[in-house]
Amino acid sequence: MAAQAAEHEAFFVLVPKPGNTSVSSQSSNGYTLSLATLGSVEAALRLATELAAKGVTAIELSSGFGENGLSAVRDAVGDKVRVGLVRYE
């Protein structure tokens, strides 16, 4: 039986208060999910770059990031990582 490829995805929640960065991760059966609360888009850019270097495959952003945050994170990680934005209608 072939080994299952590892997949790492992350969900970023923007909570605009200084010093509000927290990251937790859980792994099971070759799949890792990281959840981060971040106090600013700048903190998200730093974390996204770090996670991209560690092999994260996708980052989902909470709606608070908006289109500008989405563009900034996509620019930070390039085409190596899928980046999406939760939207509410």
mmCIF file of C-alpha atoms in Angstrom:
data_model
loop_
_atom_site.group_PDB
_atom_site.id
_atom_site.type_symbol
_atom_site.label_atom_id
_atom_site.label_comp_id
_atom_site.label_asym_id
_atom_site.label_seq_id
_atom_site.Cartn_x
_atom_site.Cartn_y
_atom_site.Cartn_z
ATOM 1 C CA MET A 1 0.000 0.000 0.000
ATOM 2 C CA ALA A 2 1.390 3.427 -0.991
ATOM 3 C CA ALA A 3 1.973 6.013 1.717
ATOM 4 C CA GLN A 4 -0.617 8.768 1.852
ATOM 5 C CA ALA A 5 0.714 12.202 0.892
ATOM 6 C CA ALA A 6 0.647 14.735 3.708
ATOM 7 C CA GLU A 7 -1.723 17.647 3.290
ATOM 8 C CA HIS A 8 -1.666 20.780 5.398
ATOM 9 C CA GLU A 9 -4.427 23.389 5.275
ATOM 10 C CA ALA A 10 -4.996 26.487 7.396
ATOM 11 C CA PHE A 11 -7.876 28.751 8.374
ATOM 12 C CA PHE A 12 -7.117 32.353 9.350
ATOM 13 C CA VAL A 13 -9.552 34.416 11.417
ATOM 14 C CA LEU A 14 -8.980 38.167 11.570
ATOM 15 C CA VAL A 15 -9.578 39.594 15.053
ATOM 16 C CA PRO A 16 -8.310 43.181 14.732
ATOM 17 C CA LYS A 17 -6.784 43.678 18.158
ATOM 18 C CA PRO A 18 -3.027 44.086 18.659
ATOM 19 C CA GLY A 19 -1.237 41.028 19.965
ATOM 20 C CA ASN A 20 -4.085 38.680 19.132
ATOM 21 C CA THR A 21 -2.043 36.065 17.267
ATOM 22 C CA SER A 22 -2.630 32.444 18.190
ATOM 23 C CA VAL A 23 -2.023 29.295 16.146
ATOM 24 C CA SER A 24 -3.027 25.731 16.918
ATOM 25 C CA SER A 25 -2.659 22.657 14.729
ATOM 26 C CA GLN A 26 -4.021 19.145 14.742
ATOM 27 C CA SER A 27 -2.907 16.217 12.594
ATOM 28 C CA SER A 28 -4.435 12.870 11.742
ATOM 29 C CA ASN A 29 -3.794 10.309 8.995
ATOM 30 C CA GLY A 30 -1.488 12.558 6.967
ATOM 31 C CA TYR A 31 -3.745 15.619 7.209
ATOM 32 C CA THR A 32 -2.936 18.730 9.250
ATOM 33 C CA LEU A 33 -5.285 21.619 9.963
ATOM 34 C CA SER A 34 -3.975 24.842 11.487
ATOM 35 C CA LEU A 35 -6.305 27.467 12.936
ATOM 36 C CA ALA A 36 -4.943 30.961 13.461
ATOM 37 C CA THR A 37 -6.454 34.077 14.990
ATOM 38 C CA LEU A 38 -4.559 37.117 13.804
ATOM 39 C CA GLY A 39 -4.655 40.746 14.876
ATOM 40 C CA SER A 40 -3.770 42.239 11.490
ATOM 41 C CA VAL A 41 -3.338 41.495 7.811
ATOM 42 C CA GLU A 42 0.405 42.052 8.282
ATOM 43 C CA ALA A 43 0.514 39.231 10.858
ATOM 44 C CA ALA A 44 -1.405 37.044 8.404
ATOM 45 C CA LEU A 45 1.142 37.755 5.678
ATOM 46 C CA ARG A 46 4.012 36.706 7.955
ATOM 47 C CA LEU A 47 2.251 33.490 8.995
ATOM 48 C CA ALA A 48 1.120 32.662 5.454
ATOM 49 C CA THR A 49 4.698 32.994 4.199
ATOM 50 C CA GLU A 50 5.982 30.791 7.032
ATOM 51 C CA LEU A 51 3.332 28.122 6.445
ATOM 52 C CA ALA A 52 3.922 28.174 2.675
ATOM 53 C CA ALA A 53 7.605 27.447 3.315
ATOM 54 C CA LYS A 54 6.543 24.502 5.499
ATOM 55 C CA GLY A 55 4.315 23.036 2.778
ATOM 56 C CA VAL A 56 0.802 24.282 3.558
ATOM 57 C CA THR A 57 -1.426 23.486 0.560
ATOM 58 C CA ALA A 58 -4.373 25.848 1.168
ATOM 59 C CA ILE A 59 -5.303 28.841 3.319
ATOM 60 C CA GLU A 60 -8.903 29.923 3.886
ATOM 61 C CA LEU A 61 -9.466 33.462 5.177
ATOM 62 C CA SER A 62 -12.399 34.654 7.290
ATOM 63 C CA SER A 63 -14.637 37.285 5.711
ATOM 64 C CA GLY A 64 -12.983 40.052 7.782
ATOM 65 C CA PHE A 65 -9.959 39.960 5.451
ATOM 66 C CA GLY A 66 -12.002 41.223 2.507
ATOM 67 C CA GLU A 67 -10.765 41.414 -1.062
ATOM 68 C CA ASN A 68 -7.677 43.470 -0.152
ATOM 69 C CA GLY A 69 -6.554 40.920 2.445
ATOM 70 C CA LEU A 70 -7.196 38.093 -0.006
ATOM 71 C CA SER A 71 -5.043 39.772 -2.654
ATOM 72 C CA ALA A 72 -2.272 40.499 -0.155
ATOM 73 C CA VAL A 73 -2.106 36.899 1.108
ATOM 74 C CA ARG A 74 -2.199 35.522 -2.455
ATOM 75 C CA ASP A 75 0.687 37.829 -3.379
ATOM 76 C CA ALA A 76 2.647 36.720 -0.299
ATOM 77 C CA VAL A 77 2.407 32.981 -1.015
ATOM 78 C CA GLY A 78 2.388 33.041 -4.811
ATOM 79 C CA ASP A 79 0.870 30.205 -6.771
ATOM 80 C CA LYS A 80 2.227 27.500 -4.426
ATOM 81 C CA VAL A 81 -0.795 27.748 -2.110
ATOM 82 C CA ARG A 82 -4.529 27.953 -2.839
ATOM 83 C CA VAL A 83 -6.040 30.926 -0.974
ATOM 84 C CA GLY A 84 -9.781 31.462 -0.535
ATOM 85 C CA LEU A 85 -12.072 33.904 1.252
ATOM 86 C CA VAL A 86 -15.237 33.053 3.166
ATOM 87 C CA ARG A 87 -18.085 35.273 2.010
ATOM 88 C CA TYR A 88 -21.484 35.847 3.543
ATOM 89 C CA GLU A 89 -24.473 36.903 1.482
#
